[in-house]
Every structure is written in structure tokens, then in C-alpha cells.
Coordinates of C-alpha atoms in Angstrom, one line a residue:
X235 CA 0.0 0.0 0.0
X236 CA 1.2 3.4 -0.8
X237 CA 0.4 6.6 1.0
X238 CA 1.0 10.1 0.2
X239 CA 0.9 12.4 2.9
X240 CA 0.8 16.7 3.3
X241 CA 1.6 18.0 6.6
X242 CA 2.9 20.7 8.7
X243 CA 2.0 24.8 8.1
X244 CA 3.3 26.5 4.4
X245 CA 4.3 30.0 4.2
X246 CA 3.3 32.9 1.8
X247 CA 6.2 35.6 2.2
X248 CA 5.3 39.8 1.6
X249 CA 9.1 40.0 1.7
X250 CA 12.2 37.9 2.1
X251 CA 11.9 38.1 5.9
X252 CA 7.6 38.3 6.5
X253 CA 5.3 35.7 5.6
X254 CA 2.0 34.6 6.7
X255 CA 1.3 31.3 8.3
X256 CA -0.5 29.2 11.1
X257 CA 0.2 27.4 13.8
X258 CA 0.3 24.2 12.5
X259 CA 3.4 22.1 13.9
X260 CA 2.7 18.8 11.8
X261 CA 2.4 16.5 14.8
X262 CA -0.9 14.6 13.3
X263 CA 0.3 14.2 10.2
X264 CA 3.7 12.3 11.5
X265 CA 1.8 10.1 13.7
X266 CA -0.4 9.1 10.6
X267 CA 2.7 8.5 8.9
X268 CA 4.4 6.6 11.5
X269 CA 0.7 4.4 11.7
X270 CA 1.2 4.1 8.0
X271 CA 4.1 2.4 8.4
X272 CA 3.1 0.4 12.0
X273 CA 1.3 -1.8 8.6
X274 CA 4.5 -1.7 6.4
X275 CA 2.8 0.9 3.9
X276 CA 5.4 2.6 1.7
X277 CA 5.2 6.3 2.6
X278 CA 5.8 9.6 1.3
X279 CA 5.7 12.8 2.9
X280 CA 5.2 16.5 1.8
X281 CA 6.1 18.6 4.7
X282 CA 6.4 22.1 5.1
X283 CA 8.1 23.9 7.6
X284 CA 8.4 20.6 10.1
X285 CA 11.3 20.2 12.1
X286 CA 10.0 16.7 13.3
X287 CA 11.5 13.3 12.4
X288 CA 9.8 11.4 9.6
X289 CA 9.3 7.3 10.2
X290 CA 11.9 5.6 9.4
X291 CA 11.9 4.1 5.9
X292 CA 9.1 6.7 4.9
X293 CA 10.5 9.2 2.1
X294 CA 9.9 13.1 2.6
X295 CA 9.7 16.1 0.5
X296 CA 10.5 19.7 2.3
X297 CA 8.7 22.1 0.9
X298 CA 8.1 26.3 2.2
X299 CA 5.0 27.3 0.1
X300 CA 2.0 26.2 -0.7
X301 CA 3.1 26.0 -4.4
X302 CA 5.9 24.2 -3.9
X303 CA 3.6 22.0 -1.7
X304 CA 1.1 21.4 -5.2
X305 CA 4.0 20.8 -7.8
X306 CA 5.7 18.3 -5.4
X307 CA 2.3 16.4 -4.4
X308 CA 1.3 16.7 -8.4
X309 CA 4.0 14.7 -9.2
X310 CA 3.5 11.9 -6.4
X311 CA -0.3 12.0 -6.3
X312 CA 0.0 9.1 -9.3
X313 CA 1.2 6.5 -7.5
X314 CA -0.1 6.7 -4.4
X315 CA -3.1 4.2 -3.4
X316 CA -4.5 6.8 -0.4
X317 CA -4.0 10.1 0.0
X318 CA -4.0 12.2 3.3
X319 CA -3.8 16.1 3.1
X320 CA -3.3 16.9 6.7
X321 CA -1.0 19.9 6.2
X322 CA -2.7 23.4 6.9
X323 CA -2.0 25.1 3.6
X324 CA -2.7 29.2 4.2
X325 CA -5.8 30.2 1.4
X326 CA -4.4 33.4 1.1
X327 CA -0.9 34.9 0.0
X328 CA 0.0 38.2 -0.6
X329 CA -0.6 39.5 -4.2
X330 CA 3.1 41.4 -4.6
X331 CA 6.1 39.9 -3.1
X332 CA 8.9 43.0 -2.1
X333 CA 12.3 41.7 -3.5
X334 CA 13.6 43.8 -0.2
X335 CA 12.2 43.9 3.2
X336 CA 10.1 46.5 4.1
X337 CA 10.9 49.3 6.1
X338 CA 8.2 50.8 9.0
X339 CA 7.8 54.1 8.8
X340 CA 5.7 54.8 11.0
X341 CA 2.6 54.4 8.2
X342 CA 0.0 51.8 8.3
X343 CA 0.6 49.0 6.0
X344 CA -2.4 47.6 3.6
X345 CA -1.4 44.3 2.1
X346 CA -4.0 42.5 -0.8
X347 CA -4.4 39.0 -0.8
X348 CA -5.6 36.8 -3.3
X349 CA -6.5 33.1 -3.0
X350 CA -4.3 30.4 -3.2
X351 CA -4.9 27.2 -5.1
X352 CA -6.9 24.6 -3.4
X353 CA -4.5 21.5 -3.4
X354 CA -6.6 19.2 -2.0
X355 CA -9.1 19.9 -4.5
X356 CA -6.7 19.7 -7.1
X357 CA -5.6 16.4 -6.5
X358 CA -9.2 15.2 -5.4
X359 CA -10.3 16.0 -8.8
X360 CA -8.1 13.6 -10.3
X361 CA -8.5 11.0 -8.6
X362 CA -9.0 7.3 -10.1
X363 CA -11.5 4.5 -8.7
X364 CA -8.3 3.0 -7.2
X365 CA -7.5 5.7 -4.8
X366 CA -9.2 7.1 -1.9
X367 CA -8.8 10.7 -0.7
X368 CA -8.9 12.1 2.6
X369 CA -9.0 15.6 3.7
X370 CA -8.8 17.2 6.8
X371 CA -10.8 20.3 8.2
X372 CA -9.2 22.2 10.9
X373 CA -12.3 24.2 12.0
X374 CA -13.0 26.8 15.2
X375 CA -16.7 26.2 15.2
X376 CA -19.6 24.2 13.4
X377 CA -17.0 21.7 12.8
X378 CA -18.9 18.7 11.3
X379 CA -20.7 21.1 9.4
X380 CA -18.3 22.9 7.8
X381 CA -16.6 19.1 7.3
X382 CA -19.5 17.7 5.5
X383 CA -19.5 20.7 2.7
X384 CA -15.7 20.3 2.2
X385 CA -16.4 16.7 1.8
X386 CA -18.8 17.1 -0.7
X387 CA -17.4 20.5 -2.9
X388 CA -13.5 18.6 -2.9
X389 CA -15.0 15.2 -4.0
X390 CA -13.1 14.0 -0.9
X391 CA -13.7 10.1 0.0
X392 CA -13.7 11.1 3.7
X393 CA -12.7 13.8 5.9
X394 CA -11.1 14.3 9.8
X395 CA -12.5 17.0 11.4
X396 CA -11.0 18.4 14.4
X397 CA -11.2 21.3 16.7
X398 CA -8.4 24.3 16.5
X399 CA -7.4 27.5 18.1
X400 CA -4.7 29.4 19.3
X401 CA -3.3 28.5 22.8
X402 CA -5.0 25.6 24.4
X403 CA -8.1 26.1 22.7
X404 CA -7.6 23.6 19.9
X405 CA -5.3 20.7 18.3
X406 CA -2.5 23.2 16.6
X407 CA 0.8 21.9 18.5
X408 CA -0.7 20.2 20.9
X409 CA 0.0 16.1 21.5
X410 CA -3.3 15.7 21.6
X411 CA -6.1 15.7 19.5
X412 CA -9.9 14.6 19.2
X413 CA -11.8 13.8 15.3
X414 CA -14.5 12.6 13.7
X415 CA -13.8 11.0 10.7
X416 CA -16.5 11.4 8.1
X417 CA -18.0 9.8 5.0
X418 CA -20.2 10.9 1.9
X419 CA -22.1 7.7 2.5
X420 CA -23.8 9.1 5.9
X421 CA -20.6 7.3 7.6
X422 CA -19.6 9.1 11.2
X423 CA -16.7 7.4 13.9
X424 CA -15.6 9.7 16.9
X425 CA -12.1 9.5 18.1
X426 CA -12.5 11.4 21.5
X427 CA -9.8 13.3 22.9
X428 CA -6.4 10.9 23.2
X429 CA -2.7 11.2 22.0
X430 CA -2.1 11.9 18.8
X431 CA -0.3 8.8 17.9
X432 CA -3.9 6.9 19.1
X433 CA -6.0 9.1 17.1
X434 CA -3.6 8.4 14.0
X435 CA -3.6 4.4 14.7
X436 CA -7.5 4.8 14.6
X437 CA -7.7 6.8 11.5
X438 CA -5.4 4.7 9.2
X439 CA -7.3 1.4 10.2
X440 CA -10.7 3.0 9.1
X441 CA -9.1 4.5 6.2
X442 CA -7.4 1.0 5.6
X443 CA -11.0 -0.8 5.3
X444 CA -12.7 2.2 3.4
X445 CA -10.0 1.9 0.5
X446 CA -10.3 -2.1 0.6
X447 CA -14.2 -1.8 0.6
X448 CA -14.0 1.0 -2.3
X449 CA -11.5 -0.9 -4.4
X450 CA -13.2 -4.2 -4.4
X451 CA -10.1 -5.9 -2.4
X452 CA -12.4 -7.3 0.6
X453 CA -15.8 -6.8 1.3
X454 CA -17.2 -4.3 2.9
X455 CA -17.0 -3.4 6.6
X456 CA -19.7 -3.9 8.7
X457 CA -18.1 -1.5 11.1

């Protein structure tokens, strides 16, 4: 089995030295990996901006920006048999990039963003009946809501939603983590609030029966 994993937090830069970003420290999406290959999957890992250890044996793509972070998983997406996109990918990025860093003057400063292209979507969108595609949705309220129309406007197979805020109000750099993993079939399984490396061991084993039922290589779960 071959999985493709995005994790960790990209960066959109106004100038050499100032970017925008999130909090994102990559955490979940190492455990999944290291869960991934707990089952002797082959892995490969996007990461941007993650200073922790990949599992051994899994392969892994640095990456800064959310472009880079598309034209590497492009190029992978192929051959991979599930696809995770756990990495928080900023939507926005600055529309002009200063070639020199900006000096404060004592002015306000009004900087224009413009959207940046949905990766997940992308790569959803091309997707064959031989791979399954899972999406997370990193939300602050409405959660399962706002889940459920990702689900269904990124074509996504199934999607982990999970609390987030800043400081200890949600999952970003935090060990632990609590989702719901959803499906466009009506299917719902709660993970309630455990380690990380739990959570992960629970979501590649539903994941792992989901792609087997969809691809015709066992029968169908009853659970």
C-alpha cells in the first residue's frame, strides 16, 4: 500500500523576511505516517516547515509554500493508493512579493491578498477509482458542518474534522487531538480526545478498510 501524505504549516512571504502562516506544527500528520508504516505501507511525505523526524523508511519532500507543496504532491499523487492532506495550507498569499524587506515608517501598512490554489481539491479532482482521498478540516466552530460541505465541494472520500485555536483552545501543537472522521455515504466514527499517535492508529485502520471496501479488495465493513 502506498500513501501520500501533506503535513505541517506552508508560508506565503510579503518579503524575504515576512510571511504569513498558522500554527500548525505537523504533529498529526507524523503520527499518521508513523501508523502508516506500523502496517508496512510505503510512505511519502510532503512537509512544510516541520522540524520533526519522519518514520523511518518513509520518504519526505521539504517544501516552504503552498506552491511548492502542489507541484511536489502533483508529481506523487499518481502513484499513491490513499492520499492524506493533513497539512494546513494558508488560502491566502500576498498578491506582490517585495524583493527587499520593508521598512516601517511609522505608516500603516495595507497588504491585498488573493486566494491560493486549493490543493486538495486539485488532486481530489483527479483521482482514479483505485484511490481514496482524505482531507482534513481544521475548523473553530460548526465543525462537522463545515466538514461535510468540504467533503462534498472537494469530492473527498472522507474527511477528519477536528477542533483548532490558538493557545489551548484547539489541536494546533498540541500532542493531543480529538476527530470525527466522516464519509459521503452518511458514515460518522468519533475518536475522543487521546494522544495523537492513538487518534492516527485509529484513522489509518478506518481509512485501511474504506480503500479495501471501495477498491473491491475485501468486502465491505460492517463497522
Amino acid at each position: 500500500m502506498k500513501i501520500l501524505i501533506t503535513l505541517g504549516a506552508t508560508r506565503e512571504f510579503f518579503d524575504p523576511v515576512r510571511y504569513i502562516s498558522n500554527p500548525s506544527s505537523g504533529k498529526m500528520g507524523i503520527a499518521i505516517a508513523n501508523a502508516a508504516r506500523e502496517r508496512n505501507w510505503e510512505v511519502e511525505i510532503v512537509a512544510a516547515n516541520c522540524s520533526l523526524p519522519p518514520p523511518a523508511g518513509a520518504k519526505i519532500f521539504p517544501v516552504t509554500t503552498g506552491a511548492e507543496m502542489l507541484n511536489v504532491a502533483q508529481k506523487r499523487f499518481p502513484r499513491c493508493d490513499i492520499f492524506v492532506a493533513v497539512a494546513a495550507v494558508c488560502d491566502f498569499r500576498p498578491k506582490h512579493f517585495e524583493p527587499q524587506k520593508r521598512k516601517k515608517d511609522g505608516n500603516n501598512l495595507v497588504v491585498e491578498l488573493v486566494p491560493t490554489t486549493d490543493i486538495l481539491k486539485t488532486l481530489a479532482a483527479q483521482k482514479t477509482s483505485q484511490q481514496t482521498v482524505v482531507g482534513f478540516a481544521a475548523e473553530t466552530q460548526d465543525v462537522e458542518a463545515y466538514a461535510l460541505k468540504k467533503l462534498a465541494e472537494k469530492n473527498l472520500d472522507l474527511i477528519a474534522a477536528n477542533r483548532v485555536g490558538y493557545g489551548n483552545d484547539g489541536a494546533f501543537g498540541s500532542d493531543d487531538n480529538a476527530v470525527v472522521l466522516l464519509g459521503a455515504n452518511g458514515f460518522r466514527k468519533a475518536f475522543p480526545l487521546a494522544p495523537k499517535t492513538e487518534i492516527a492508529r485509529g484513522l489509518i485502520g478506518e481509512i485501511a478498510k474504506f480503500h479495501a471496501a471501495k477498491t473491491g479488495a475485501v468486502p465491505p465493513a460492517n463497522s
